[in-house]
XYZ file of C-alpha atoms in Angstrom:
604
model
C 0.000 0.000 0.000
C 2.720 2.482 1.005
C 5.530 0.769 -0.896
C 7.758 -2.286 -1.004
C 9.423 -2.978 2.395
C 13.195 -3.475 2.193
C 14.415 -3.629 5.802
C 13.540 -2.664 9.363
C 15.375 -1.830 12.558
C 16.149 -4.224 15.409
C 13.283 -3.206 17.780
C 10.777 -3.716 14.968
C 11.943 -7.194 13.970
C 12.262 -8.317 17.607
C 8.885 -6.763 18.591
C 10.516 -4.981 21.524
C 8.915 -1.629 20.646
C 5.125 -1.568 20.336
C 4.588 2.181 19.810
C 5.519 2.231 16.131
C 7.326 0.261 13.422
C 10.332 1.724 11.606
C 10.966 0.454 8.073
C 12.888 1.294 4.926
C 10.436 1.262 1.988
C 10.887 1.419 -1.772
C 8.441 3.993 -3.180
C 6.827 4.328 -6.590
C 7.568 7.749 -8.056
C 4.364 7.791 -10.102
C 2.175 7.553 -6.976
C 1.642 10.203 -4.287
C 2.985 9.784 -0.764
C 0.643 7.865 1.556
C 0.277 9.488 4.988
C -2.386 7.210 6.473
C -4.344 4.053 5.658
C -6.845 1.712 7.284
C -6.549 -1.997 7.992
C -9.152 -4.514 9.069
C -8.472 -6.425 12.278
C -10.337 -9.414 13.760
C -9.999 -7.718 17.169
C -12.214 -4.785 16.180
C -15.363 -4.292 14.134
C -14.137 -0.988 12.742
C -10.973 -0.634 10.638
C -7.871 0.632 12.395
C -6.223 3.841 11.216
C -2.444 3.675 10.715
C -0.482 6.907 10.278
C 2.705 7.068 8.203
C 5.525 9.504 9.019
C 8.467 9.919 6.648
C 11.854 10.660 8.189
C 13.108 11.701 4.766
C 11.434 12.282 1.411
C 13.441 12.372 -1.814
C 12.682 15.145 -4.311
C 10.042 13.953 -6.780
C 9.252 15.466 -10.177
C 5.527 15.582 -10.959
C 6.221 16.148 -14.652
C 8.763 13.339 -15.215
C 7.402 11.045 -12.473
C 10.823 10.100 -11.160
C 12.910 10.802 -8.089
C 16.001 12.969 -7.892
C 14.837 16.367 -9.171
C 11.911 18.763 -9.519
C 11.484 20.556 -12.842
C 9.106 23.215 -11.427
C 11.465 24.115 -8.592
C 14.375 24.339 -11.001
C 12.463 26.672 -13.309
C 11.397 28.962 -10.454
C 14.968 29.078 -9.167
C 16.260 30.003 -12.609
C 13.631 32.746 -13.004
C 14.714 34.375 -9.756
C 18.361 34.059 -10.753
C 17.901 35.647 -14.176
C 15.819 38.511 -12.759
C 18.503 39.220 -10.156
C 21.331 39.224 -12.692
C 19.558 41.433 -15.248
C 20.452 45.047 -14.334
C 19.306 46.766 -17.591
C 16.320 49.168 -17.730
C 12.967 47.537 -18.227
C 11.918 49.771 -21.144
C 14.018 49.686 -24.312
C 13.343 50.596 -27.866
C 13.528 47.941 -30.546
C 16.751 49.494 -31.758
C 18.305 49.183 -28.295
C 17.253 45.572 -28.111
C 18.814 44.926 -31.505
C 21.999 46.700 -30.464
C 22.333 44.744 -27.218
C 21.744 41.512 -29.077
C 24.383 42.266 -31.677
C 26.942 42.813 -28.906
C 26.836 39.118 -28.007
C 26.295 37.400 -31.352
C 27.750 39.403 -34.195
C 25.150 40.635 -36.691
C 22.357 38.325 -35.510
C 19.032 40.138 -35.040
C 16.225 39.446 -32.605
C 12.784 40.391 -33.926
C 10.033 41.128 -31.409
C 6.951 38.982 -31.671
C 8.477 36.249 -33.819
C 8.805 33.669 -31.015
C 6.139 35.002 -28.657
C 6.137 37.910 -26.304
C 9.744 38.719 -25.470
C 10.132 41.184 -22.671
C 13.649 40.393 -21.412
C 16.969 39.484 -22.983
C 19.749 37.805 -21.004
C 23.291 38.327 -22.224
C 25.710 35.450 -21.810
C 28.409 37.777 -20.550
C 26.270 38.841 -17.593
C 25.819 35.331 -16.135
C 27.974 34.616 -13.093
C 29.692 31.235 -12.503
C 26.990 30.319 -9.984
C 24.332 31.009 -12.572
C 26.190 28.931 -15.129
C 26.248 26.014 -12.707
C 22.534 26.371 -12.030
C 21.851 26.473 -15.747
C 23.830 23.324 -16.279
C 21.884 21.478 -13.591
C 18.544 22.783 -14.854
C 19.168 21.858 -18.470
C 19.657 18.170 -17.699
C 18.816 17.372 -14.076
C 18.401 13.599 -14.547
C 21.520 12.857 -16.541
C 24.773 11.872 -14.874
C 28.257 11.944 -16.277
C 29.093 8.810 -18.159
C 32.053 6.650 -17.090
C 34.162 7.874 -20.009
C 34.236 11.345 -18.498
C 32.292 13.128 -21.271
C 29.797 15.680 -20.027
C 26.330 15.911 -21.570
C 26.140 18.062 -24.648
C 23.564 20.406 -23.148
C 25.791 21.056 -20.145
C 28.759 21.847 -22.366
C 26.691 24.326 -24.333
C 25.454 26.049 -21.187
C 28.948 26.376 -19.707
C 30.779 27.332 -22.884
C 30.600 31.038 -22.068
C 30.384 32.169 -25.722
C 27.460 33.188 -27.926
C 24.060 34.404 -26.909
C 22.188 32.297 -24.411
C 18.958 34.012 -25.429
C 18.758 31.857 -28.551
C 18.706 28.699 -26.358
C 16.416 29.990 -23.594
C 12.757 30.229 -24.423
C 9.726 28.280 -23.309
C 6.066 29.313 -23.012
C 6.808 33.016 -23.529
C 9.326 33.175 -20.641
C 13.076 33.077 -20.727
C 13.784 29.567 -19.475
C 16.339 26.925 -20.471
C 15.143 24.591 -23.214
C 15.694 21.333 -21.382
C 16.536 18.221 -23.339
C 14.461 15.459 -21.812
C 16.939 12.801 -20.794
C 14.513 11.010 -18.510
C 11.365 9.620 -20.216
C 7.931 10.239 -18.838
C 7.194 6.885 -17.314
C 6.802 5.347 -13.916
C 9.963 5.552 -11.847
C 11.064 3.990 -8.576
C 13.401 5.039 -5.807
C 15.844 2.174 -5.379
C 18.819 2.671 -3.074
C 21.688 0.401 -4.103
C 24.872 0.065 -2.043
C 28.079 1.393 -3.518
C 29.885 -1.813 -4.422
C 33.287 -2.260 -6.071
C 33.232 -3.639 -9.609
C 35.652 -6.532 -9.877
C 35.044 -7.362 -13.556
C 34.540 -5.171 -16.654
C 31.098 -3.802 -17.450
C 31.729 -2.605 -20.988
C 33.157 -3.987 -24.161
C 36.930 -4.318 -24.186
C 38.922 -2.711 -26.956
C 41.260 -4.386 -29.400
C 44.747 -3.215 -30.057
C 46.428 -3.240 -33.393
C 47.006 -6.805 -34.469
C 43.719 -8.033 -32.972
C 44.881 -8.596 -29.379
C 42.168 -7.801 -26.843
C 42.913 -5.046 -24.353
C 41.328 -6.230 -21.074
C 40.406 -4.064 -18.145
C 42.837 -4.285 -15.186
C 40.165 -5.883 -12.959
C 39.502 -8.676 -15.460
C 43.216 -9.192 -15.952
C 43.674 -9.617 -12.180
C 40.906 -12.231 -12.044
C 42.399 -14.136 -14.962
C 45.903 -14.043 -13.476
C 44.649 -15.208 -10.086
C 42.712 -18.121 -11.609
C 45.676 -19.144 -13.770
C 48.181 -18.857 -10.923
C 46.147 -21.092 -8.613
C 45.197 -23.531 -11.428
C 41.492 -23.249 -10.763
C 38.929 -25.506 -12.388
C 35.903 -23.938 -10.664
C 35.531 -20.287 -9.716
C 32.833 -18.115 -8.165
C 32.755 -14.318 -8.426
C 30.590 -12.591 -5.842
C 29.105 -9.135 -6.420
C 30.194 -8.539 -10.044
C 27.408 -5.938 -10.577
C 26.765 -6.836 -14.220
C 23.562 -6.128 -16.127
C 21.974 -8.576 -18.572
C 23.239 -6.891 -21.790
C 26.823 -6.971 -20.490
C 27.030 -10.633 -19.433
C 28.504 -11.852 -22.733
C 30.951 -8.937 -22.790
C 32.123 -9.743 -19.263
C 32.635 -13.431 -20.011
C 34.608 -12.598 -23.134
C 36.537 -9.891 -21.310
C 37.868 -12.369 -18.755
C 39.800 -14.021 -21.579
C 39.550 -17.551 -20.123
C 39.466 -20.089 -22.929
C 37.446 -23.294 -22.656
C 35.556 -21.886 -19.666
C 31.778 -21.862 -19.287
C 29.957 -19.306 -17.153
C 26.610 -19.067 -15.371
C 25.121 -16.187 -13.379
C 21.988 -15.324 -11.407
C 21.456 -12.036 -13.266
C 17.827 -12.934 -14.047
C 16.924 -12.799 -10.333
C 17.508 -9.059 -9.989
C 18.593 -5.853 -11.721
C 22.283 -6.761 -11.347
C 24.233 -10.005 -11.333
C 25.208 -10.937 -7.774
C 26.884 -14.315 -8.361
C 28.806 -15.523 -11.406
C 30.420 -18.958 -11.543
C 32.759 -20.366 -14.163
C 34.384 -23.742 -14.750
C 36.896 -25.342 -17.073
C 34.666 -27.340 -19.406
C 37.596 -29.551 -20.445
C 38.014 -30.796 -16.870
C 34.637 -30.545 -15.116
C 31.023 -31.385 -15.805
C 28.771 -28.912 -13.975
C 25.006 -29.169 -13.552
C 23.114 -26.170 -12.162
C 20.549 -27.324 -9.589
C 19.203 -24.131 -8.049
C 19.772 -20.388 -8.258
C 18.414 -17.347 -6.497
C 19.438 -13.807 -5.727
C 21.520 -15.087 -2.781
C 22.852 -18.479 -3.898
C 23.746 -20.747 -6.811
C 23.935 -24.519 -6.227
C 25.534 -26.910 -8.707
C 26.901 -30.456 -8.965
C 30.484 -30.828 -10.172
C 32.295 -33.937 -11.385
C 35.578 -34.501 -13.155
C 35.257 -35.817 -16.693
C 37.892 -38.472 -16.035
C 35.748 -39.878 -13.224
C 35.478 -39.177 -9.549
C 33.097 -38.187 -6.792
C 30.235 -35.764 -7.399
C 30.600 -32.654 -5.218
C 27.683 -30.337 -4.565
C 28.779 -26.696 -4.281
C 26.673 -23.747 -3.106
C 28.023 -20.263 -3.806
C 26.512 -17.700 -1.440
C 26.189 -13.933 -1.551
C 23.973 -12.969 1.376
C 21.767 -9.920 1.314
C 22.795 -6.820 3.232
C 19.578 -6.852 5.299
C 18.786 -9.368 8.027
C 15.185 -9.777 6.853
C 16.160 -10.818 3.326
C 18.857 -13.175 4.664
C 16.120 -15.259 6.303
C 15.464 -16.802 2.894
C 19.106 -17.919 2.726
C 19.054 -19.443 6.220
C 15.850 -21.387 5.458
C 17.364 -22.680 2.224
C 20.531 -23.988 3.918
C 18.520 -25.697 6.661
C 16.258 -27.318 4.082
C 19.213 -28.531 1.999
C 20.766 -30.292 4.992
C 18.531 -33.361 4.714
C 18.703 -33.380 0.905
C 22.514 -33.329 0.826
C 23.106 -35.942 3.531
C 24.281 -38.500 0.974
C 26.586 -36.263 -1.104
C 29.632 -34.122 -0.284
C 28.392 -30.545 0.112
C 30.576 -27.439 0.017
C 29.122 -24.029 0.986
C 31.234 -20.912 0.483
C 30.935 -17.228 -0.329
C 30.083 -13.857 1.197
C 27.398 -14.371 3.850
C 27.340 -10.721 4.999
C 27.184 -12.027 8.577
C 29.571 -12.861 11.401
C 29.684 -15.852 13.721
C 30.968 -14.324 16.952
C 32.103 -11.051 18.500
C 35.753 -11.686 17.595
C 34.855 -11.631 13.880
C 34.669 -7.824 13.818
C 36.888 -4.878 14.636
C 35.672 -1.278 14.690
C 32.255 0.100 13.889
C 29.128 -0.829 15.824
C 30.020 -2.991 18.832
C 26.462 -4.040 19.716
C 25.337 -7.626 19.295
C 21.796 -7.676 17.919
C 19.339 -10.520 18.015
C 19.390 -11.185 14.268
C 23.142 -11.885 14.493
C 22.292 -15.232 16.096
C 20.624 -16.418 12.885
C 23.869 -17.265 11.086
C 25.500 -19.420 13.818
C 22.160 -21.117 14.494
C 21.785 -21.878 10.790
C 25.269 -23.419 10.608
C 24.496 -25.546 13.675
C 21.119 -26.782 12.410
C 22.527 -27.424 8.924
C 25.387 -29.455 10.496
C 27.982 -27.521 8.507
C 31.605 -27.802 9.610
C 34.138 -25.008 9.206
C 36.916 -25.896 6.813
C 40.403 -25.570 8.240
C 41.389 -21.949 7.581
C 44.713 -20.359 6.698
C 45.722 -16.782 6.010
C 43.725 -13.695 6.956
C 41.058 -13.818 9.630
C 39.162 -10.673 8.596
C 37.925 -10.862 5.006
C 36.394 -7.403 4.472
C 37.777 -3.902 5.006
C 36.055 -0.569 4.398
C 39.365 0.919 3.206
C 39.333 3.629 5.862
C 42.037 4.505 8.354
C 42.169 5.415 12.008
C 38.983 5.267 14.026
C 36.912 4.975 10.831
C 38.516 1.629 9.897
C 36.160 -1.373 10.056
C 37.153 -5.020 9.645
C 34.750 -7.942 9.367
C 34.906 -11.665 8.663
C 32.035 -11.977 6.211
C 33.376 -14.721 3.902
C 33.199 -18.350 5.028
C 33.750 -21.890 3.793
C 31.835 -24.896 5.170
C 31.490 -28.580 4.407
C 29.135 -31.313 5.561
C 30.140 -34.635 7.106
C 30.518 -36.436 3.783
C 32.898 -33.792 2.478
C 35.084 -33.905 5.596
C 35.016 -37.711 5.618
C 36.214 -37.962 2.000
C 38.648 -35.032 2.169
C 39.808 -34.682 5.790
C 42.666 -32.425 4.653
C 40.322 -29.897 2.977
C 41.256 -26.315 3.783
C 40.321 -22.734 2.875
C 43.086 -20.180 2.364
C 42.033 -16.540 2.755
C 44.498 -14.624 0.628
C 45.253 -10.901 0.516
C 42.867 -8.556 -1.290
C 43.448 -7.910 -5.003
C 40.980 -5.408 -6.491
C 37.908 -5.896 -4.315
C 37.416 -4.962 -0.664
C 36.978 -8.700 0.078
C 39.713 -11.305 0.404
C 39.636 -14.142 -2.143
C 39.151 -17.689 -0.845
C 41.150 -20.598 -2.260
C 39.617 -23.979 -1.317
C 41.772 -27.076 -1.701
C 40.381 -30.613 -1.447
C 43.428 -32.751 -0.710
C 43.176 -36.555 -0.958
C 43.190 -38.769 2.095
C 46.626 -39.195 3.683
C 48.089 -42.721 3.677
C 46.844 -44.986 6.454
C 48.967 -44.896 9.577
C 48.712 -47.271 12.487
C 46.906 -45.585 15.357
C 48.636 -45.162 18.676
C 47.435 -47.010 21.753
C 44.510 -45.351 23.528
C 42.699 -46.685 26.561
C 38.951 -46.869 25.893
C 36.531 -46.400 28.767
C 34.084 -48.883 27.261
C 36.492 -51.756 28.017
C 35.670 -51.549 31.718
C 32.028 -52.511 31.000
C 32.831 -55.541 28.825
C 32.974 -59.093 30.092
C 36.501 -60.445 30.522
C 38.188 -57.087 31.104
C 39.230 -57.764 34.713
C 40.492 -61.263 33.875
C 42.630 -59.840 31.055
C 44.215 -57.194 33.305
C 44.790 -59.709 36.117
C 46.476 -62.210 33.780
C 48.742 -59.529 32.326
C 49.714 -58.045 35.665
C 50.572 -61.448 37.138
C 53.527 -61.990 34.810
C 56.892 -61.685 36.581
C 59.282 -58.901 35.519
C 62.979 -58.416 36.327
C 64.915 -55.297 37.302
C 64.356 -52.384 39.643
C 60.808 -51.384 40.644
C 60.477 -48.693 37.983
C 61.742 -51.056 35.275
C 59.298 -53.769 36.409
C 56.411 -51.235 36.268
C 57.173 -50.128 32.712
C 57.587 -53.759 31.627
C 54.172 -54.719 33.045
C 52.497 -51.695 31.437
C 54.007 -52.612 28.085
C 52.742 -56.184 28.492
C 49.291 -54.927 29.513
C 49.106 -52.806 26.363
C 49.542 -55.898 24.216
C 46.864 -57.810 26.164
C 44.394 -54.912 25.841
C 45.040 -54.591 22.104
C 44.125 -58.246 21.646
C 41.095 -57.778 23.912
C 40.017 -54.813 21.767
C 40.307 -56.813 18.533
C 38.116 -59.582 19.952
C 35.405 -57.443 21.553
C 35.263 -53.796 20.461
C 37.116 -53.241 17.188
C 35.019 -51.754 14.372
C 32.318 -51.000 16.908
C 29.932 -49.396 14.399
C 30.022 -52.473 12.151
C 29.348 -54.674 15.169
C 26.282 -52.572 15.996
C 24.920 -52.967 12.457
C 25.463 -56.740 12.504
C 23.883 -57.092 15.950
C 20.837 -55.123 14.838
C 20.413 -57.346 11.782
C 20.700 -60.545 13.839
C 18.225 -59.215 16.395
C 15.670 -58.500 13.646
C 16.190 -61.998 12.212
C 15.643 -63.491 15.672
C 12.418 -61.505 16.054
C 11.168 -62.721 12.667
C 11.953 -66.346 13.581
C 10.215 -65.989 16.941
C 7.150 -64.518 15.229
C 6.926 -67.589 12.988
C 7.642 -70.074 15.837
C 6.070 -68.584 18.959
C 6.128 -71.949 20.812
C 9.894 -72.447 20.372
C 11.650 -71.732 23.692
C 15.094 -71.578 22.114
C 13.857 -68.944 19.652
C 12.629 -66.786 22.517
C 15.919 -67.106 24.377
C 17.937 -66.290 21.254
C 15.802 -63.214 20.549
C 16.349 -61.990 24.117
C 20.125 -62.538 23.929
C 20.398 -60.750 20.577
C 18.470 -57.786 21.993
C 20.764 -57.546 25.014
C 23.847 -57.769 22.791
C 22.541 -55.015 20.531
C 21.830 -52.720 23.493
C 25.289 -53.338 24.976
C 27.024 -52.613 21.674
C 24.956 -49.444 21.173
C 26.040 -48.234 24.592
C 29.672 -49.122 23.857
C 29.530 -47.272 20.528
C 28.131 -44.164 22.185
C 30.834 -44.290 24.858
C 33.521 -44.698 22.188
C 32.469 -41.622 20.193
C 31.875 -39.563 23.330
C 35.424 -40.222 24.493
C 36.900 -39.494 21.072
C 34.884 -36.289 20.611
C 35.775 -35.018 24.122
C 32.258 -33.746 24.718
C 31.729 -33.836 28.480
C 28.461 -31.945 28.878
C 26.218 -34.796 27.622
C 25.374 -37.972 29.512
C 25.474 -41.463 28.096
C 22.225 -43.263 27.397
C 20.545 -40.420 25.482
C 21.338 -41.901 22.049
C 23.776 -39.129 21.153
C 25.975 -41.333 18.967
C 25.405 -39.336 15.781
C 26.179 -36.088 17.588
C 29.387 -37.517 19.061
C 30.376 -38.762 15.623
C 29.873 -35.310 14.081
C 31.801 -33.730 16.937
C 34.640 -36.181 16.368
C 34.822 -35.297 12.668
C 34.768 -31.592 13.498
C 37.452 -31.909 16.163
C 39.673 -34.102 13.984
C 39.369 -31.683 11.064
C 39.979 -28.643 13.274
C 43.066 -30.108 14.941
C 44.604 -31.423 11.726
C 48.012 -29.968 10.852
C 48.014 -29.076 7.162
C 51.278 -27.111 7.059
C 54.402 -26.641 9.143
C 56.985 -23.845 9.098
C 60.574 -24.866 9.721
C 63.182 -22.743 11.496
C 64.593 -21.724 8.119
C 61.234 -20.226 7.111
C 60.368 -23.007 4.660
C 56.715 -24.087 4.735
C 56.063 -27.793 4.160
C 52.610 -29.187 3.342
C 53.358 -32.817 2.470
C 51.876 -35.096 5.183
C 54.835 -37.477 4.884
C 57.252 -34.634 5.634
C 55.122 -33.323 8.514
C 54.750 -36.728 10.224
C 58.324 -36.933 11.701
C 57.753 -33.690 13.585
């Protein structure tokens, strides 16, 4: 009714202020401002009156029906300016008018009555610099300077300072600037867009002599970065490209054998553009929106399908709700495939992810960490810069934020436990680029001995310890102690192989045998042995389930949950997260050399 809502403040979204609601609304320039309206409520028989107060109203032109100027106000301002600057007598003979006109434009004559009633003549030499500036703005109030630096033709004519302005100023019998209509008479809208850096070219690139394409510096930086890091899949957030320029941008990047896709059809500007090497990857687009693009990627020479979601979150917390709901919904769909989520979320996880600016923690800031928790997304091991966005200010005005993130689900971490995200230094944008590397599994290494708490609940544990400790050892007391402990470790390893190794597989087998015993008992209800076997299989399954839960709880080091609540899946996720977080992906030697080969890191 009033307009399209874009965002609201924190008290409005949290319903902590009931006196009024404060919103940012997109208005239609062709419609008048609404100051009150009525709504029907089930709590009252009569409609409720709602008043609308505007903290700020943009100038609106009734003639052009667009925001940003007012033709009537401009004309009145120019009339007052010309009357103030004209100091000549009001009454002149036709010969005096002709003489004053010839002073500014050679032998050109001005004939009374030819173009209407002319009662004043303005000489170009009598216009001050302020008047020239006002004329320039009035002649073309809607037009802005183009990127190539050329001013509009009408503005150049008004500021040239030569010739007679009277020949260009006449409308409806008054001396007014003849305005070239640069804005058409159609419905307009006030749309406030953030000032965002362009990281790729928005116009056609030029060719040098010999046919070589002259790329913009931003596109050249993107191409060099992709070539240097040997990328096969790339996502560009916030390119700010319109539909007619998409093909020009793709060609301007100069990346051969690459295919591109963008979400430009979901808004006025492209927010996400992805590209891939079509000789290496097969990419299938699954879903796209104004805040995400999801695709399946697979190497042409074979391999695992990886689902990738590129994210560019909205700048308002209300619009980001759509993104959070999408990620939560995709959690159950992507349980069986490796899922990578990365991009600019425009949100932080914790207080330490910001420096400078507003220090308050609002309620909507909890949405992002809650979404990551409910979606069961795990942070990829990070290297490089912590803060990924800078406002490029200095001193107290400097603001740093960590807005770019990289996540993976359990399947991704299980297949690529060495996966990592490197946040490199900024290039052309105010955001740091992210380089994600999916390293293969390291070679299997024999695990070190670890005492498992579940052993104490298994049958035969005390007999095993007693038999091991009863063996005689020679030497001093400390030597005998270490010898017995070493012997006990061997006994417990054998005990583990017989009773608790591959505990998850044992649980699956016990569950299957228990179901088979139940089916047999259902077909032979009078068989006593069948009933006893079904009861034993059920007890074995319960004991193994408890042992499995204890195993993952100990490995995950989660101490705030109690056993018996069927938290095995949570402990397993926590174990994967902890193992991935504590993994050492690189090591710096004393000489300054950085090694990343797992075989070279292992001796340290």
